[in-house]
Structures are given as structure tokens and as C-alpha cells.
mmCIF file with all atom_site columns, C-alpha atoms in Angstrom:
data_model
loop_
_atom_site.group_PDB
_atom_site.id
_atom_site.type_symbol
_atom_site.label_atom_id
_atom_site.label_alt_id
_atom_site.label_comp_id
_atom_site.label_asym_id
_atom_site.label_entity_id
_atom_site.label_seq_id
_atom_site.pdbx_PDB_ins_code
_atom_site.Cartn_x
_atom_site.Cartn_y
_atom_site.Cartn_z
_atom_site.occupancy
_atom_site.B_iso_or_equiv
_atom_site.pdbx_formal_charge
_atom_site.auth_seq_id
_atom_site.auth_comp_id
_atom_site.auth_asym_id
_atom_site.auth_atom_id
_atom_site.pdbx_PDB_model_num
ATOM 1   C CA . UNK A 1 1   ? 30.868  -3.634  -0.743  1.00 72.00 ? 1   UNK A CA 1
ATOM 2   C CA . UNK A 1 2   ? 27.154  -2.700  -1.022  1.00 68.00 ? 2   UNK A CA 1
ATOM 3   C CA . UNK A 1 3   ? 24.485  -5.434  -2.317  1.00 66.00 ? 3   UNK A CA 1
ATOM 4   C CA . UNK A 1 4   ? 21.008  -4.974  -3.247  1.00 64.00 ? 4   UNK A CA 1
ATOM 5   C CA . UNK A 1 5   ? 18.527  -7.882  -3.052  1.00 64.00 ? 5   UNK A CA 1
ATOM 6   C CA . UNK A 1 6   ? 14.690  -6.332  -4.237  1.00 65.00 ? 6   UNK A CA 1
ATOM 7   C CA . UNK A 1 7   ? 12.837  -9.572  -5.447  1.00 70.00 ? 7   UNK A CA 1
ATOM 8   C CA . UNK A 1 8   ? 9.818   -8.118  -7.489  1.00 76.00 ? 8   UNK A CA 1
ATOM 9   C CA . UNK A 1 9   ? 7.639   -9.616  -9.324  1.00 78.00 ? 9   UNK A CA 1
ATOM 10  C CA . UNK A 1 10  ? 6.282   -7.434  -12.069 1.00 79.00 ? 10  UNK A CA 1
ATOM 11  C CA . UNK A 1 11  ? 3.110   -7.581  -14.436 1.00 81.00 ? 11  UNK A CA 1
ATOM 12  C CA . UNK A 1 12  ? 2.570   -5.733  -17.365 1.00 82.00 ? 12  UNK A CA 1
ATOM 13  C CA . UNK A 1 13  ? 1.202   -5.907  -20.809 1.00 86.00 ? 13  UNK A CA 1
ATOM 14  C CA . UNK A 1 14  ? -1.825  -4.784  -22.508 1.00 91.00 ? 14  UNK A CA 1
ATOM 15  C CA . UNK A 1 15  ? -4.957  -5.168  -21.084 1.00 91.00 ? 15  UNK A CA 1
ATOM 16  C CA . UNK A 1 16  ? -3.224  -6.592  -17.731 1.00 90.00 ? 16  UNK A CA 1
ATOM 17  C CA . UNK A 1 17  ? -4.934  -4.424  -14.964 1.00 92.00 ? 17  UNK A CA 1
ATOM 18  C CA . UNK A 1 18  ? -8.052  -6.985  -15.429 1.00 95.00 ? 18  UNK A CA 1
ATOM 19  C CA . UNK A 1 19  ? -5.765  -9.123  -13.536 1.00 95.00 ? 19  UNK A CA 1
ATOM 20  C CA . UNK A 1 20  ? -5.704  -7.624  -10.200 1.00 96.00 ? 20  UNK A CA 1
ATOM 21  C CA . UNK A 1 21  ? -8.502  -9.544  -8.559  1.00 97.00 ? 21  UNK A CA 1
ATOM 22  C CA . UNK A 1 22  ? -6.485  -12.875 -8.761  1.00 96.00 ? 22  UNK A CA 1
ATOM 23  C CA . UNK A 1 23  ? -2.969  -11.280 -8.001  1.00 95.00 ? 23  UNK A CA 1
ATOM 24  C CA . UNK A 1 24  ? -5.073  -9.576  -4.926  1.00 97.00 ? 24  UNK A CA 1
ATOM 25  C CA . UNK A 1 25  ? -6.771  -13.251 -3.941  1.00 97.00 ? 25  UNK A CA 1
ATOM 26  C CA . UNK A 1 26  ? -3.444  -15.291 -4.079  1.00 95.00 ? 26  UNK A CA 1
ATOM 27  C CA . UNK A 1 27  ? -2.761  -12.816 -0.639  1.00 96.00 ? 27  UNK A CA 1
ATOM 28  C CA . UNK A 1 28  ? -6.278  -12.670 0.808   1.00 96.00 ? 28  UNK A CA 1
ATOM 29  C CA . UNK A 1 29  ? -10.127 -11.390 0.502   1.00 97.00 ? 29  UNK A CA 1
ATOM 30  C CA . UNK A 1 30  ? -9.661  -8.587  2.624   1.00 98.00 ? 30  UNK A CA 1
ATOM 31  C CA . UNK A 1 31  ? -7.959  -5.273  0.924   1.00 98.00 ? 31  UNK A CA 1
ATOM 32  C CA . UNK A 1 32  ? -7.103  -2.311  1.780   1.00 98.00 ? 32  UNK A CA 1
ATOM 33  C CA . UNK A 1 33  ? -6.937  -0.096  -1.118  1.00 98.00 ? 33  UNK A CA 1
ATOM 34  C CA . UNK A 1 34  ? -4.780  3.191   -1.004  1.00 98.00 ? 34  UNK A CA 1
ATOM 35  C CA . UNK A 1 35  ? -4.833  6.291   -3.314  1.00 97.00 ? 35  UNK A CA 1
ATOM 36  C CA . UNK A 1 36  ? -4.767  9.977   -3.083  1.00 95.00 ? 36  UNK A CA 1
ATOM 37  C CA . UNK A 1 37  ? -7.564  11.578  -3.065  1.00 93.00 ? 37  UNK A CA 1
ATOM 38  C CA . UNK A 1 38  ? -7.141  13.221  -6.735  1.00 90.00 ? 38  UNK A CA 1
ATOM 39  C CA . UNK A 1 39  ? -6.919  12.178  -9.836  1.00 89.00 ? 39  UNK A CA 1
ATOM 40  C CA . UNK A 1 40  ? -7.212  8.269   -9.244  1.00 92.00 ? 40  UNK A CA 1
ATOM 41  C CA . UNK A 1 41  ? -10.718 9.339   -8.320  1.00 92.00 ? 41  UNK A CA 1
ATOM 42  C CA . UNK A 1 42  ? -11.382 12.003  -10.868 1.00 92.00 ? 42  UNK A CA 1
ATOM 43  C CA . UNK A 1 43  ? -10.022 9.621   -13.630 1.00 94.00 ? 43  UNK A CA 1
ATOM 44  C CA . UNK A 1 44  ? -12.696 6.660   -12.707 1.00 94.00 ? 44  UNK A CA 1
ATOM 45  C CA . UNK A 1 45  ? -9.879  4.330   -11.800 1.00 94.00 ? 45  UNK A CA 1
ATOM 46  C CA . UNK A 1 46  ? -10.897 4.329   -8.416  1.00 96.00 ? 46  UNK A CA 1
ATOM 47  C CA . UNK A 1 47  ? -14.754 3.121   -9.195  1.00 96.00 ? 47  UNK A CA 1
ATOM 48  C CA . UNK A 1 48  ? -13.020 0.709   -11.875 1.00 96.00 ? 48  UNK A CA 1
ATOM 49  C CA . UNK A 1 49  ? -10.761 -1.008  -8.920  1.00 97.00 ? 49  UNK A CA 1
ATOM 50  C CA . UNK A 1 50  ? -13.361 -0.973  -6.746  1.00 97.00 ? 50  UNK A CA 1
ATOM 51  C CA . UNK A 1 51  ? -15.399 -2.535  -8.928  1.00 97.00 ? 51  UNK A CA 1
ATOM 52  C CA . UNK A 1 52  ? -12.746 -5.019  -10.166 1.00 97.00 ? 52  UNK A CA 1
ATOM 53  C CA . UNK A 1 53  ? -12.164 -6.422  -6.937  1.00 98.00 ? 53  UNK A CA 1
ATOM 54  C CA . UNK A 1 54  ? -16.258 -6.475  -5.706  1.00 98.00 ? 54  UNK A CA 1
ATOM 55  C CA . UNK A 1 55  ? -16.850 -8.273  -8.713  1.00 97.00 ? 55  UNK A CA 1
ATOM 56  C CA . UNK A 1 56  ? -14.140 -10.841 -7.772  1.00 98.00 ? 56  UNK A CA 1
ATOM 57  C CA . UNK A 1 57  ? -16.007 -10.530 -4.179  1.00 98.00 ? 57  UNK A CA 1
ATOM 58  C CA . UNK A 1 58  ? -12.947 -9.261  -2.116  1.00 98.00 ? 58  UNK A CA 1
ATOM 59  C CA . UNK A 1 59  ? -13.583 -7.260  0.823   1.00 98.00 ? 59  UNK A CA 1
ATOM 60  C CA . UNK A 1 60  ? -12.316 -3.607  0.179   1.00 98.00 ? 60  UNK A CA 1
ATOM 61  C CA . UNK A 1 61  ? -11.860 -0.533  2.208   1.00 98.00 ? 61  UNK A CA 1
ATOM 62  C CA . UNK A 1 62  ? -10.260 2.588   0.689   1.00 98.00 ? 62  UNK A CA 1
ATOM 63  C CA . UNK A 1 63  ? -8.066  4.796   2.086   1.00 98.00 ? 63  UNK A CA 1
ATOM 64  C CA . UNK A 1 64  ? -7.312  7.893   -0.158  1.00 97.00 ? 64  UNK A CA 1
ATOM 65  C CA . UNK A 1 65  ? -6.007  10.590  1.954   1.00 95.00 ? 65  UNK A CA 1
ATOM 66  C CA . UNK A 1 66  ? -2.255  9.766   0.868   1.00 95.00 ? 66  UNK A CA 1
ATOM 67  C CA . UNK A 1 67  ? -1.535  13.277  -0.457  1.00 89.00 ? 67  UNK A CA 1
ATOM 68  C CA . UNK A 1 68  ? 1.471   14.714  -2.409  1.00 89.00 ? 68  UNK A CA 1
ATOM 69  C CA . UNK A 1 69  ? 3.724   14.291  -0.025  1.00 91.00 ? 69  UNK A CA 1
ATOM 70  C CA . UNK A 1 70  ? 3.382   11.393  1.955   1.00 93.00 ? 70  UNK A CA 1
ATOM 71  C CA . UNK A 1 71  ? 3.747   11.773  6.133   1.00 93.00 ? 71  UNK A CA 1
ATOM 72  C CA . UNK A 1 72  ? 3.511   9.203   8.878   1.00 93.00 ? 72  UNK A CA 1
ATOM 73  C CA . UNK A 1 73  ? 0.441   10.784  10.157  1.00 95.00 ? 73  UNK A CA 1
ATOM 74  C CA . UNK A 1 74  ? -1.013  9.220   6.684   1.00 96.00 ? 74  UNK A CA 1
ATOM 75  C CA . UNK A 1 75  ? 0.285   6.123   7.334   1.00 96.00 ? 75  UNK A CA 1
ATOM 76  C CA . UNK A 1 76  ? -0.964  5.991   11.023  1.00 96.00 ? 76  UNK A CA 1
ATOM 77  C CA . UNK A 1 77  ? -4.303  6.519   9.453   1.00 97.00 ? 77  UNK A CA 1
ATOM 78  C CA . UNK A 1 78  ? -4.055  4.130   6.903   1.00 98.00 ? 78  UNK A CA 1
ATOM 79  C CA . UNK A 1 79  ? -3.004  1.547   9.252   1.00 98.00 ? 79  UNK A CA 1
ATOM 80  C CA . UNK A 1 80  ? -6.052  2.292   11.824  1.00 98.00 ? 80  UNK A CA 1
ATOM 81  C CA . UNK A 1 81  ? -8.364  1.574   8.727   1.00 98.00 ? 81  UNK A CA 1
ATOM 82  C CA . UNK A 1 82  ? -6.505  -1.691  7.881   1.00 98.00 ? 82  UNK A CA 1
ATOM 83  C CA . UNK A 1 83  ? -6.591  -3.225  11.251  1.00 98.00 ? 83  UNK A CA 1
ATOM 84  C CA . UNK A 1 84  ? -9.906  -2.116  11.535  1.00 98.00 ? 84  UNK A CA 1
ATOM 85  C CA . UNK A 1 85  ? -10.710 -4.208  8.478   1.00 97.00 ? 85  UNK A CA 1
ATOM 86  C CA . UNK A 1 86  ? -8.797  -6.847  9.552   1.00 98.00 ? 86  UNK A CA 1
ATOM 87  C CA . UNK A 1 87  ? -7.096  -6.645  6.124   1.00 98.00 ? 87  UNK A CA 1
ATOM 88  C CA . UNK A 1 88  ? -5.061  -9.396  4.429   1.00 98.00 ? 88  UNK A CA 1
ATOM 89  C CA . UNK A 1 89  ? -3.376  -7.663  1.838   1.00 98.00 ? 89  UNK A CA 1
ATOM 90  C CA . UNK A 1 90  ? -2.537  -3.608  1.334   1.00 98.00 ? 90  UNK A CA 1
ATOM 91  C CA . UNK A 1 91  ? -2.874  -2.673  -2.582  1.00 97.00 ? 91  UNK A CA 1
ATOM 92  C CA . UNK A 1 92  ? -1.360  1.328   -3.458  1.00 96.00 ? 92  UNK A CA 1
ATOM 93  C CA . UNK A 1 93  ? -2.471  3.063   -6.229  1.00 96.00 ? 93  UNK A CA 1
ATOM 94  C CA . UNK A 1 94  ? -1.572  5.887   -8.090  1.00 93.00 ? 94  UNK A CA 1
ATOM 95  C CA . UNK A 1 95  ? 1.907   7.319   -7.751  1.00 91.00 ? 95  UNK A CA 1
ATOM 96  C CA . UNK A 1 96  ? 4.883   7.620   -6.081  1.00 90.00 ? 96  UNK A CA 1
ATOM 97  C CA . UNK A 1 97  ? 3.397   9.018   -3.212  1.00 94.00 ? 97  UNK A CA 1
ATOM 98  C CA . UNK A 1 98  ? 0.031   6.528   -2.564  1.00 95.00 ? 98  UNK A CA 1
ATOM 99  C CA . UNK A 1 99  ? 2.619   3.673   -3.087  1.00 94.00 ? 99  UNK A CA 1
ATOM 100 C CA . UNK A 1 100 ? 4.866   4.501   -0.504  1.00 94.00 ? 100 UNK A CA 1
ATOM 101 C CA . UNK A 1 101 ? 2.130   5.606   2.151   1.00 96.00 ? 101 UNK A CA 1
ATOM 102 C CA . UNK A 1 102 ? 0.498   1.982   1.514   1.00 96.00 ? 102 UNK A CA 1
ATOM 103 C CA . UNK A 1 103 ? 3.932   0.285   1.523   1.00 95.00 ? 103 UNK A CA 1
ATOM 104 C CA . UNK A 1 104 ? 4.679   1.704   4.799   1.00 95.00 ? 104 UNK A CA 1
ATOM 105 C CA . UNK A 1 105 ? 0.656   0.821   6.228   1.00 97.00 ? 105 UNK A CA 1
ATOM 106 C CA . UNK A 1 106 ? 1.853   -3.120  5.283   1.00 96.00 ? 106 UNK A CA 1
ATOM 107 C CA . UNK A 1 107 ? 4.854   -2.999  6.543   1.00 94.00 ? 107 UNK A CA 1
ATOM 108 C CA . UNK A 1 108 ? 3.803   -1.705  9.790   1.00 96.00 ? 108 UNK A CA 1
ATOM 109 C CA . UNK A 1 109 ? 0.313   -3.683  10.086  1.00 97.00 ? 109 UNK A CA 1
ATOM 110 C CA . UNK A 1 110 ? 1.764   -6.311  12.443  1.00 96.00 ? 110 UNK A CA 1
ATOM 111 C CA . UNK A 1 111 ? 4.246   -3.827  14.191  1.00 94.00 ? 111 UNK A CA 1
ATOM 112 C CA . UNK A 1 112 ? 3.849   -2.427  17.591  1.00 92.00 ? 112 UNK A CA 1
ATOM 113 C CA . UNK A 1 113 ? 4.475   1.515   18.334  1.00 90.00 ? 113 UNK A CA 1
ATOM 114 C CA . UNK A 1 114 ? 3.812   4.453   15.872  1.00 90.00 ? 114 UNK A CA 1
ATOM 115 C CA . UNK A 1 115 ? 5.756   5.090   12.631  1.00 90.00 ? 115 UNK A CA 1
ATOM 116 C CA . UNK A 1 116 ? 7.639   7.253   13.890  1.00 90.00 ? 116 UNK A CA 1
ATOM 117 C CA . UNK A 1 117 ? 9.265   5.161   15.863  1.00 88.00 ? 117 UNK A CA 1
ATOM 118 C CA . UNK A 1 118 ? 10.369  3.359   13.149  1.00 87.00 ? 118 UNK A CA 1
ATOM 119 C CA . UNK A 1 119 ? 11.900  5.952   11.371  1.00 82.00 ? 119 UNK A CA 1
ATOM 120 C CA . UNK A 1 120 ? 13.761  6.706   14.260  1.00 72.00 ? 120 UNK A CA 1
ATOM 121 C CA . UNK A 1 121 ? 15.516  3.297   14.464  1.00 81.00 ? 121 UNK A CA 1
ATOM 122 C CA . UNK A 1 122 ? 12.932  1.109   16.042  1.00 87.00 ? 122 UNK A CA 1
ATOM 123 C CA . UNK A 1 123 ? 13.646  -2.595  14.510  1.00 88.00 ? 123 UNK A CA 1
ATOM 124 C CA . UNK A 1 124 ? 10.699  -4.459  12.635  1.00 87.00 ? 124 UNK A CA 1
ATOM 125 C CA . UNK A 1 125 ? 10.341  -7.470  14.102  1.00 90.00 ? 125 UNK A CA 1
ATOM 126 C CA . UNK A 1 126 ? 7.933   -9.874  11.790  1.00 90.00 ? 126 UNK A CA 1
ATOM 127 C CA . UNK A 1 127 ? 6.531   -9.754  8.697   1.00 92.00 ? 127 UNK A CA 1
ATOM 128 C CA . UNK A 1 128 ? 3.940   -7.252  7.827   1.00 94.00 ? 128 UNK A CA 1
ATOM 129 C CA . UNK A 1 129 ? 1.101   -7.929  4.996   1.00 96.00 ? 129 UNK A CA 1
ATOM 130 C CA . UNK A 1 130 ? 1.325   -8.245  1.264   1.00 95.00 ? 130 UNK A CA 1
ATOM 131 C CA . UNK A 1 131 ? 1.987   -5.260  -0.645  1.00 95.00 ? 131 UNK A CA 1
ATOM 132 C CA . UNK A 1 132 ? 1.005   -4.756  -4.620  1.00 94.00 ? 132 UNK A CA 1
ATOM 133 C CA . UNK A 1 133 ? 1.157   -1.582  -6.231  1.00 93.00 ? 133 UNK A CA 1
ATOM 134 C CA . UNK A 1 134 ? -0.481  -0.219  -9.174  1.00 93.00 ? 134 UNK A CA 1
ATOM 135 C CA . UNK A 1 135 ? 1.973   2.174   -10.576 1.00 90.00 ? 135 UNK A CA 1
ATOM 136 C CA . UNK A 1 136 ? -0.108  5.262   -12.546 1.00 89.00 ? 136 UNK A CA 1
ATOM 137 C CA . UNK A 1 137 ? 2.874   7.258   -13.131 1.00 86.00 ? 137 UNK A CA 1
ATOM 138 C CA . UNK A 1 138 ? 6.621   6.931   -14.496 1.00 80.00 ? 138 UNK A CA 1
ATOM 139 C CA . UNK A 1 139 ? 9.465   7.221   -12.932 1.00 75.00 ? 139 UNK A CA 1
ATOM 140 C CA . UNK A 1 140 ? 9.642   6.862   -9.378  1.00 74.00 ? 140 UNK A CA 1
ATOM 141 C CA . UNK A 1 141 ? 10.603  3.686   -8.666  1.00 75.00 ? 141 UNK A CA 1
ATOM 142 C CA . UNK A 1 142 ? 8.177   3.073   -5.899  1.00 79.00 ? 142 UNK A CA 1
ATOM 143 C CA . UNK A 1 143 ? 6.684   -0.104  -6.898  1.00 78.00 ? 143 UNK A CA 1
ATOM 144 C CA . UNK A 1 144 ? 10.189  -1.747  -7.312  1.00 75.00 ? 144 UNK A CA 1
ATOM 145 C CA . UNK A 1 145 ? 11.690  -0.857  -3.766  1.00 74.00 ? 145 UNK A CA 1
ATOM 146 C CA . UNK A 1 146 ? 11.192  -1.850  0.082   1.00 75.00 ? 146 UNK A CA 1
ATOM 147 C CA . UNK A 1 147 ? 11.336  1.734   1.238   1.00 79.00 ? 147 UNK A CA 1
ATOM 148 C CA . UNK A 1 148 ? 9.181   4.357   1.633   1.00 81.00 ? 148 UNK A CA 1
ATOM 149 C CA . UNK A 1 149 ? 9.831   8.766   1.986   1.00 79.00 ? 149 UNK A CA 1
ATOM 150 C CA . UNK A 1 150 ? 7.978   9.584   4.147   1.00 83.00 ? 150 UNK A CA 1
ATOM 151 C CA . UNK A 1 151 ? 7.400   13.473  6.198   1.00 77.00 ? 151 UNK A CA 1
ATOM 152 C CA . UNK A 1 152 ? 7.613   13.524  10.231  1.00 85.00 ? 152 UNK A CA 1
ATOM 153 C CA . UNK A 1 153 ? 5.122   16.671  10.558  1.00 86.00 ? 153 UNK A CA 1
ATOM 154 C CA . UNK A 1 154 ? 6.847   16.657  14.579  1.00 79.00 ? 154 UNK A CA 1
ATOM 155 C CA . UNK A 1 155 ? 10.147  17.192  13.869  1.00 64.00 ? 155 UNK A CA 1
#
């Protein structure tokens, strides 16, 4: 027998995206904010988070190099920038892809070893950071679920 436990928390509704600065403070100041570098940008949702969360004075660094298909190499990345920050709380934006590359990045903050490690069978063994997503597309499911897809560019 298979069982599946996701406990989610979703917001929605008109008008509700003003809310990010306080879902963002109830995990910390400091955010790391992670996008591909497309049409978030191109679209001004990027400058309207960023602004959004200055406003509410969090402490924001931006990763957008989470491309169409996600790899660990972008998550290695991402997670150099974050602990460089010293960041509280990981925040993905955009689709599918942006959401699982910052997923990963907060899931791995605290661990030891690369990614790819972890994909390999390497147990996580405490609690990475806070993740909230910003879904801008439909249909993928990746602000609902603990995983990630990920590419290994080795193998």
C-alpha cells in the first residue's frame, strides 16, 4: 500500500501576490529569490518582486539562471548564492522548472556534499530552509510536491 502525505499550504485569490512580503517574513528577512532568466524578467515580475519584498525591507538576492530544464549544476549555483547570503528562506518563481531548481537549493542549504550525491542515494539528514513558490504557469504540479527533476549533465 502506497501513502502520500504533501502538507501544502496554498494562497490564491485576486489580488493575492501583494501578500508575499508577509508569507516571506513569517520564514525570515533574508531571501533568495529564483527565476529563469526569461520571461519572469521580460514580463516586469521580476522588478515587481523585487520591489515587493525591498519595500517590506527583506534582504534579497536573485538567482535566475534556472533554465528550461533544470540540472544540478543550477542548483549547486543557486545554493553557493544562498549560503553566501546567509539566506533564511528560498522563494521560486516562474514555472515548473525555477520551482524545482529553488526547491532543490532549500532542501540542500543545510546538507553536506554536492547534489549529485543526493540523487544518487545520499540520505538528507536535517531540515533544509523554507521553500514558497510562486507558480506562473499551469499544470505542473511543482509548487504542490517535495520533489524536484532535475538533469545530471555527468552522467
Amino acid at each position: 500500500m502506497a501513502q502520500f502525505y504533501l502538507p501544502t499550504k496554498i494562497v490564491t485569490g485576486i489580488g493575492c501576490f501583494a501578500n508575499l512580503p508577509e508569507v516571506v517574513q513569517n520564514h525570515g528577512q533574508k531571501v533568495l529569490l529564483v527565476c529563469g532568466p526569461g520571461s519572469v524578467r521580460r514580463s516586469g515580475l521580476l522588478d515587481r518582486t523585487l520591489g515587493l519584498l525591498s519595500d517590506a525591507h527583506l534582504d534579497t538576492v536573485v538567482y535566475d539562471g534556472a533554465g528550461a530544464e533544470p540540472t544540478l549544476d543550477m542548483v549547486e549555483e543557486a545554493r553557493d548564492i544562498a549560503r553566501r547570503g546567509e539566506v533564511q528562506v528560498v522563494v521560486g518563481i516562474g514555472g515548473g522548472s525555477a520551482m524545482d531548481v529553488a526547491k532543490a537549493t532549500a532542501g540542500l542549504y543545510t546538507q553536506e556534499g554536492s547534489a549529485q550525491e543526493y540523487q544518487g542515494g545520499r540520505p538528507i539528514t536535517s531540515p533544509g530552509l523554507p521553500f514558497i513558490s510562486v507558480p506562473t504557469t499551469a499544470g505542473t504540479g511543482a509548487e504542490v510536491t517535495h520533489n524536484a527533476v532535475l538533469t545530471d549533465t555527468i552522467k
